[in-house]
Amino acid sequence: MALVNVKINNIPVQVEEGKTILEAAKLAGIKIPTLCYLKGVNEIGACRVCVCEVKGARSLVAACVYPVNEGMEVFTNTPNVRASRKATVELLLSNHNKACLSCVRNNNCELQTLSSDLGCDATKYEGVKSDASKDESTPYLIRDNSKCVLCRRCSAVCKEYQSVAVIGANGRGFDTHIACAFEKPLAETACVGCGQCIVACPTGALSEMEEIDDVLNAINDPSKRVIVAAAPSVRVGLGEEFGMPIGTNVEGKMVAAMRRLGFDDVFDVNFGADLTIMEEGTEFLNRVKNGGTLPMITSCSPAWIKFCEHNFPDQLDHLSSCKSPQQMFGAVCKTYYAEKLGMDPKDMVVVSIMPCTAKKFEKGRGNQNAAGVPDIDFALTTRELAKLIKRAGIIFDELPDEQFDNPLGIFTGAGLIFGATGGVMEAALRTLYEIVVGKEAPSLDFNEVRGTEGIKEAEYDLAGKKVRVCVASGLANARKIMEDVRAGKSQYDFIEIMSCPGGCVNGGGQPIKSAFVRNNKDIKAERAKSIYAQDAAMKMRKSHENPAVQQLYKEFLGEPNSHKAHEILHTKYVPRQKY
Amino acid sequence: MSKIKLTTVAFKGTAEQETQLRQVLDEIKSSAHPSVMTALQRAQAIYGYLPIEVQSIIADEMGVSLEEVFGVATFYSQFTLNPQGSYAFGVCLGTACYVKGSGDVVAKLEECLGLKDGETSSDGKYSIASTRCVGCCGLAPVMTVNNEVYGKLTVKDIPDIVAKYKAM
């Protein structure tokens, strides 16, 4: 790529041709403020916060979309530029519900930061505000248009990452607002609940439906035994809420914090992940042996399941009947563990901590109540756990590292890597190889299915039988794969699909990073790296080696896919309407 | 709340209209510049308005989401989500009519029909739409009901005119 010479505030820089002023300025050590811009997803130059002066240009230009050219001279900090940006943000603030102190995004709000950085007077323009509604129709998400700045980052990720596109701009001018088609509440649309819109939102216009108080009430109820367990990705996200670098693994401190919060048992959803491999791996082998529906597709990601039900209701037979690790974990708690403790599952409260908002929907689906009560009572996001910890006054970074409780806190590296795209496939392959070939795979690192690309494929030889696998993350990628499946053109035997790009580490329930961080760092890759590092250091790296899982089958379930296992660990899917 | 007016009139599209719509959409899809905008214009020409049943077909056929179609349909004032009533009341809010009191005429009409400007009664019989200048300012304020023109109106005239159509 040819380089061009430009000057940013008189600092000469060489930039690849076609790059934007925003990118060139970053190379010159200048951060141009942005609001609507999300690299690769929402490049529309609409908000005018990033305006700059270009020598010879008639007016200010939007740095996020304006390409550099040879000899260009850009000024990012002139009185004219500062005044324009300031007025733009002040006008946005004039139509904003400025209840910042009690806002879910207080201290992590891009509008708040802009206002502060640009020296805005938040009450300079007072006038009529556009009518704003609040959508609380789903169990997982709140849309509060009184906080919306119409940047369209939410609708862009909904469309581009997920090909769901259920929210967008309706109306015109002052009446423009983000909503669904025909102004339907979100719960009546094909929204999948992935929460990618929440982590893309610069303000508090989008947030999860919180269950923090429900959990605190359960902990304070002496008649309840309250169990907590976290998904693999939570341990590499949680630290970010306490100012630690992206991807810091805080497993030990997380366990210590959970114990100090007053949970009776601190377990790990990784146990459920290991169990999933036993059930799903066996289901796959049975399908191959008995001519069942192939390709078989994983069912861990509840937003993917809902997506499939809405968009491919005729293809549900491809889905593994396995519950997700969260639901398997809850089901085992309320059957096996309750029986072991000799207690009524009604007196047990199981709380999961998830990098995910769709889990709040999943727990309320039908067929997710093995003991006659919901498998999972509350599903908090990583962010909600951080709030619980802060509310309890726990100094997180000073906590000692502690261990999970037995028996449902025991896990292998295979369960752990579920957090990254390709992890379920790799975990399955580690076990399948050994079952089919009769010895350990030559390497436990299945590098072909690792990495953050949206679609990966590989072929493995299991004792002469070729197994063709595919791994997709981001539902727009899943849609491509599924169109082939529907057309009967799919060449794969086994497909892993995760809703969020990069898998659960990048889930909609994970800590929210500003656009500046998202545009300049690969967050999902850094969190995944941390998970793979922990896996590599573990002694047990194959799900079938998990002694607690082995014990569960011996004492309770019999064998994988047994009648009892089916009753407790498997579920059903329902066709849903697209509109 | 949003100012978008959704219809409460049951969809009465015919099989012929759907066939026609699908033909039109095939034509648009094979054109050099297929656009949702064109699809909406042609669909409105067939149905007279753009209900969810019609927009869903457009979304499926044009390969975009229903929300994207709806976003376009609610951005441009040329599109309507409401069918015209069997008796379509149009009141001119052009300058001449307005200064002669057509604003009050609309208000009275809204009261008499129990509908807001832009709405259609759920039985599909009556609708109110304020219009731009209809070109006969000498008759201001002007109201049309289908092809009937009522000029030099006062608020007092409205109940009788409404009663006439209610009796039909």
Coordinates of C-alpha atoms in Angstrom, one line a residue, chain A residues 197-543:
Chain A
C197 CA -26.1 -3.4 21.2
I198 CA -25.5 -2.8 24.9
V199 CA -21.7 -3.1 24.7
A200 CA -21.8 -0.9 21.6
C201 CA -23.9 1.9 23.1
P202 CA -21.9 5.0 24.2
T203 CA -24.5 5.9 26.8
G204 CA -27.1 4.4 29.1
A205 CA -29.7 4.0 26.4
L206 CA -29.2 0.3 26.4
S207 CA -28.6 -1.9 29.4
E208 CA -29.3 -5.3 30.8
M209 CA -32.4 -6.0 32.9
E210 CA -30.6 -6.2 36.3
E211 CA -31.3 -8.9 38.8
I212 CA -28.8 -7.6 41.5
D213 CA -31.4 -7.0 44.1
D214 CA -33.1 -10.4 43.6
V215 CA -29.7 -12.0 44.3
L216 CA -29.1 -9.9 47.4
N217 CA -32.5 -10.8 48.7
A218 CA -31.8 -14.5 48.1
I219 CA -28.5 -14.3 50.0
N220 CA -30.2 -12.6 52.9
D221 CA -32.9 -15.3 53.1
P222 CA -31.7 -17.8 55.7
S223 CA -34.0 -20.5 54.3
K224 CA -32.2 -20.5 51.0
R225 CA -29.0 -22.2 50.0
V226 CA -27.6 -19.9 47.4
I227 CA -25.2 -21.3 44.8
V228 CA -23.1 -19.2 42.4
A229 CA -21.1 -20.2 39.4
A230 CA -19.4 -18.2 36.7
A231 CA -18.9 -18.9 33.0
P232 CA -15.4 -19.3 31.7
S233 CA -15.3 -15.8 30.2
V234 CA -16.2 -14.0 33.3
R235 CA -12.8 -14.5 34.9
V236 CA -11.0 -12.8 32.0
G237 CA -13.4 -9.9 31.9
L238 CA -14.3 -9.1 35.5
G239 CA -10.9 -7.5 36.3
E240 CA -11.5 -4.8 33.7
E241 CA -14.4 -3.4 35.9
F242 CA -11.8 -2.8 38.5
G243 CA -9.3 -1.0 36.3
M244 CA -7.2 -4.0 35.3
P245 CA -5.8 -4.6 31.8
I246 CA -8.1 -6.2 29.3
G247 CA -8.1 -10.0 29.7
T248 CA -6.5 -10.1 33.1
N249 CA -7.4 -13.5 34.6
V250 CA -8.9 -12.9 38.1
E251 CA -10.3 -16.4 38.7
G252 CA -8.9 -16.6 42.3
K253 CA -10.1 -13.2 43.3
M254 CA -13.4 -13.7 41.7
V255 CA -13.9 -16.9 43.9
A256 CA -12.8 -15.0 47.0
A257 CA -15.2 -12.1 46.2
M258 CA -18.1 -14.5 45.7
R259 CA -17.5 -16.2 49.0
R260 CA -17.4 -12.8 50.7
L261 CA -20.7 -11.9 49.1
G262 CA -22.2 -14.6 51.1
F263 CA -22.9 -17.4 48.6
D264 CA -23.1 -20.8 50.2
D265 CA -21.4 -22.6 47.4
V266 CA -19.0 -21.2 44.9
F267 CA -19.0 -23.4 41.9
D268 CA -18.0 -23.1 38.2
V269 CA -20.1 -23.3 35.1
N270 CA -17.0 -24.9 33.5
F271 CA -18.2 -28.1 35.2
G272 CA -21.3 -27.7 33.2
A273 CA -19.1 -27.2 30.1
D274 CA -17.3 -30.4 30.7
L275 CA -20.6 -32.2 31.2
T276 CA -21.8 -30.7 27.9
I277 CA -18.9 -32.3 26.1
M278 CA -19.8 -35.7 27.5
E279 CA -23.4 -35.3 26.4
E280 CA -22.8 -33.5 23.1
G281 CA -19.9 -35.6 22.1
T282 CA -21.9 -38.8 22.7
E283 CA -24.9 -37.3 20.8
F284 CA -22.6 -36.6 17.9
L285 CA -21.1 -40.1 17.8
N286 CA -24.6 -41.5 18.0
R287 CA -25.8 -39.4 15.1
V288 CA -22.9 -40.5 13.0
K289 CA -23.4 -44.1 13.9
N290 CA -27.2 -44.2 13.5
G291 CA -27.6 -41.9 10.5
G292 CA -29.0 -39.0 12.6
T293 CA -29.3 -35.4 11.3
L294 CA -25.9 -34.0 10.3
P295 CA -24.3 -31.6 10.5
M296 CA -25.0 -31.4 14.2
I297 CA -24.7 -27.9 15.6
T298 CA -23.8 -26.8 19.1
S299 CA -26.5 -25.4 21.4
C300 CA -24.5 -23.5 24.1
S301 CA -25.3 -20.0 22.9
P302 CA -28.9 -19.0 23.7
A303 CA -28.9 -16.1 21.3
W304 CA -27.9 -18.4 18.5
I305 CA -30.7 -20.8 19.5
K306 CA -33.3 -18.1 19.4
F307 CA -31.8 -16.8 16.1
C308 CA -32.1 -20.3 14.6
E309 CA -35.7 -20.6 15.9
H310 CA -36.7 -17.3 14.3
N311 CA -34.8 -17.6 11.0
F312 CA -34.3 -21.3 10.4
P313 CA -37.3 -22.9 12.1
D314 CA -37.2 -25.7 9.5
Q315 CA -33.6 -26.6 10.5
L316 CA -34.0 -27.2 14.3
D317 CA -33.2 -30.9 13.9
H318 CA -29.6 -29.9 13.4
L319 CA -29.3 -28.5 16.8
S320 CA -27.8 -30.6 19.5
S321 CA -30.5 -31.4 22.1
C322 CA -28.1 -30.6 24.9
K323 CA -28.9 -27.8 27.3
S324 CA -26.3 -25.1 27.5
P325 CA -23.5 -25.5 30.2
Q326 CA -25.4 -22.9 32.3
Q327 CA -28.6 -24.9 32.3
M328 CA -26.8 -28.2 32.7
F329 CA -25.1 -26.8 35.7
G330 CA -28.3 -25.6 37.3
A331 CA -30.1 -28.9 36.5
V332 CA -27.3 -30.9 38.2
C333 CA -27.4 -28.6 41.2
K334 CA -31.1 -29.0 41.7
T335 CA -31.2 -32.7 41.1
Y336 CA -28.0 -34.5 42.0
Y337 CA -26.5 -31.9 44.4
A338 CA -29.9 -31.3 46.2
E339 CA -30.3 -35.1 46.6
K340 CA -26.7 -35.3 47.9
L341 CA -27.5 -32.6 50.5
G342 CA -30.9 -34.1 51.2
M343 CA -32.6 -30.9 50.5
D344 CA -35.7 -29.7 48.6
P345 CA -34.6 -28.1 45.3
K346 CA -37.2 -25.4 46.0
D347 CA -35.0 -24.1 48.8
M348 CA -32.0 -23.9 46.5
V349 CA -31.2 -20.7 44.5
V350 CA -28.8 -21.1 41.7
V351 CA -27.2 -17.9 40.4
S352 CA -25.1 -17.9 37.3
I353 CA -22.6 -15.2 36.3
M354 CA -22.5 -14.9 32.6
P355 CA -20.7 -12.8 29.9
C356 CA -24.1 -12.8 28.3
T357 CA -27.5 -11.2 28.4
A358 CA -29.4 -13.9 26.4
K359 CA -28.8 -16.2 29.4
K360 CA -31.5 -14.2 31.2
F361 CA -33.9 -15.3 28.4
E362 CA -32.6 -18.8 28.3
K363 CA -33.3 -19.6 32.0
G364 CA -37.0 -18.8 31.4
R365 CA -37.4 -21.0 28.3
G366 CA -39.6 -24.0 28.6
N367 CA -38.0 -27.4 29.3
Q368 CA -35.3 -25.9 31.5
N369 CA -36.5 -27.2 34.8
A370 CA -35.2 -30.7 35.5
A371 CA -36.3 -30.7 39.2
G372 CA -39.7 -29.1 38.6
V373 CA -38.2 -25.7 39.4
P374 CA -36.2 -23.5 37.1
D375 CA -32.7 -24.9 36.6
I376 CA -31.3 -21.4 37.0
D377 CA -32.9 -18.7 39.2
F378 CA -30.8 -15.6 38.3
A379 CA -28.4 -15.0 35.5
L380 CA -26.2 -11.9 36.2
T381 CA -23.8 -10.4 33.7
T382 CA -20.1 -9.9 34.4
R383 CA -21.0 -6.2 34.9
E384 CA -23.6 -7.0 37.5
L385 CA -21.2 -9.2 39.5
A386 CA -18.8 -6.2 39.5
K387 CA -21.6 -4.0 40.9
L388 CA -22.4 -6.6 43.6
I389 CA -18.8 -6.6 44.6
K390 CA -18.6 -2.8 44.7
R391 CA -21.8 -2.5 46.6
A392 CA -20.5 -4.9 49.2
G393 CA -17.4 -2.7 49.7
I394 CA -15.0 -5.5 48.8
I395 CA -11.6 -4.2 47.8
F396 CA -11.2 -6.5 44.8
D397 CA -7.6 -6.1 43.9
E398 CA -6.5 -6.8 47.5
L399 CA -8.4 -10.1 47.6
P400 CA -6.4 -13.4 48.0
D401 CA -6.7 -16.0 45.3
E402 CA -9.1 -18.7 46.4
Q403 CA -10.3 -22.1 45.0
F404 CA -13.8 -23.1 43.9
D405 CA -15.8 -25.5 46.1
N406 CA -16.2 -29.2 45.5
P407 CA -17.6 -31.0 43.7
L408 CA -19.2 -28.8 41.1
G409 CA -16.3 -26.4 41.0
I410 CA -14.0 -28.9 39.5
F411 CA -13.2 -28.4 35.8
T412 CA -10.8 -29.1 33.0
G413 CA -9.1 -26.9 30.5
A414 CA -11.6 -28.2 28.0
G415 CA -14.5 -26.6 29.9
L416 CA -12.6 -23.4 30.3
I417 CA -11.9 -22.8 26.6
F418 CA -15.7 -22.7 25.9
G419 CA -15.3 -19.0 26.4
A420 CA -13.5 -18.4 23.1
T421 CA -14.9 -19.1 19.6
G422 CA -13.7 -22.6 18.6
G423 CA -13.4 -23.7 22.3
V424 CA -16.4 -26.0 22.3
M425 CA -15.2 -27.7 19.1
E426 CA -11.7 -28.1 20.5
A427 CA -13.0 -29.5 23.8
A428 CA -15.2 -31.9 21.9
L429 CA -12.3 -33.0 19.6
R430 CA -10.0 -33.7 22.6
T431 CA -12.6 -36.1 23.9
L432 CA -13.9 -37.5 20.6
Y433 CA -10.5 -38.3 19.4
E434 CA -9.8 -40.3 22.5
I435 CA -13.1 -42.2 22.4
V436 CA -12.9 -43.0 18.7
V437 CA -9.1 -43.6 18.3
G438 CA -8.6 -45.1 21.7
K439 CA -5.6 -42.9 22.7
E440 CA -4.9 -39.2 23.4
A441 CA -4.7 -36.9 20.4
P442 CA -1.1 -36.2 19.3
S443 CA -1.6 -32.6 20.4
L444 CA -4.4 -31.2 22.6
D445 CA -4.1 -27.9 20.8
F446 CA -6.4 -27.8 17.8
N447 CA -5.0 -24.6 16.4
E448 CA -7.1 -24.8 13.3
V449 CA -10.3 -23.9 15.2
R450 CA -8.7 -21.2 17.3
G451 CA -8.5 -17.5 16.5
T452 CA -11.0 -14.7 16.1
E453 CA -11.9 -15.2 12.4
G454 CA -15.7 -15.3 11.9
I455 CA -15.7 -18.7 10.1
K456 CA -13.1 -21.4 10.5
E457 CA -13.1 -24.9 9.1
A458 CA -11.0 -28.0 9.5
E459 CA -10.9 -31.7 8.9
Y460 CA -9.7 -34.3 11.3
D461 CA -9.0 -38.0 10.8
L462 CA -10.6 -40.0 13.6
A463 CA -9.5 -43.6 13.0
G464 CA -10.0 -43.4 9.3
K465 CA -13.3 -41.5 9.6
K466 CA -12.9 -38.0 8.3
V467 CA -14.7 -35.4 10.5
R468 CA -15.3 -32.0 8.9
V469 CA -15.9 -29.3 11.3
C470 CA -16.8 -25.6 11.1
V471 CA -16.7 -22.9 13.7
A472 CA -18.6 -19.7 13.3
S473 CA -19.1 -16.7 15.5
G474 CA -21.2 -13.6 14.9
L475 CA -24.7 -14.5 13.7
A476 CA -24.2 -12.9 10.3
N477 CA -21.6 -15.6 9.8
A478 CA -23.9 -18.2 11.2
R479 CA -26.5 -17.2 8.7
K480 CA -24.1 -17.9 5.8
I481 CA -23.4 -21.3 7.2
M482 CA -27.1 -22.0 7.8
E483 CA -28.1 -21.0 4.3
D484 CA -25.8 -23.8 3.0
V485 CA -27.2 -26.2 5.6
R486 CA -30.8 -25.4 4.5
A487 CA -29.8 -25.7 0.8
G488 CA -28.3 -29.1 1.6
K489 CA -24.9 -27.9 0.4
S490 CA -23.2 -28.0 3.8
Q491 CA -20.2 -30.4 3.8
Y492 CA -19.7 -30.3 7.5
D493 CA -20.4 -33.0 10.1
F494 CA -20.2 -30.8 13.2
I495 CA -20.6 -27.1 13.5
E496 CA -20.0 -24.8 16.5
I497 CA -21.9 -21.5 16.5
M498 CA -21.5 -18.7 19.0
S499 CA -23.6 -15.6 18.7
C500 CA -21.1 -13.0 19.6
P501 CA -18.1 -12.3 17.4
G502 CA -15.1 -14.1 19.0
G503 CA -17.4 -16.1 21.3
C504 CA -18.4 -15.5 24.9
V505 CA -15.3 -13.5 25.8
N506 CA -16.8 -10.8 23.7
G507 CA -20.3 -11.3 25.0
G508 CA -23.0 -8.7 25.5
G509 CA -22.7 -9.1 29.3
Q510 CA -19.0 -8.4 29.4
P511 CA -17.4 -5.1 30.6
I512 CA -18.2 -2.2 28.3
K513 CA -15.1 -0.7 26.6
S514 CA -15.3 2.7 25.0
A515 CA -15.2 3.1 21.2
F516 CA -11.6 4.4 21.4
V517 CA -10.5 1.1 23.0
R518 CA -12.7 -1.0 20.7
N519 CA -11.3 0.8 17.6
N520 CA -7.7 0.4 18.7
K521 CA -7.5 -3.0 20.4
D522 CA -8.8 -6.5 19.7
I523 CA -10.6 -7.0 23.0
K524 CA -11.8 -10.5 22.2
A525 CA -8.4 -11.7 21.2
E526 CA -6.8 -10.4 24.4
R527 CA -9.4 -12.1 26.6
A528 CA -9.2 -15.3 24.6
K529 CA -5.4 -15.4 24.9
S530 CA -5.8 -15.3 28.7
I531 CA -8.2 -18.3 28.6
Y532 CA -5.9 -20.4 26.4
A533 CA -3.0 -19.6 28.7
Q534 CA -4.8 -20.9 31.7
D535 CA -5.9 -24.0 29.7
A536 CA -2.3 -24.7 28.6
A537 CA -1.2 -24.6 32.3
M538 CA -3.8 -27.0 33.5
K539 CA -3.1 -30.6 34.4
M540 CA -6.6 -31.8 33.3
R541 CA -7.4 -30.6 29.8
K542 CA -10.0 -33.1 28.7
S543 CA -13.6 -33.1 29.8

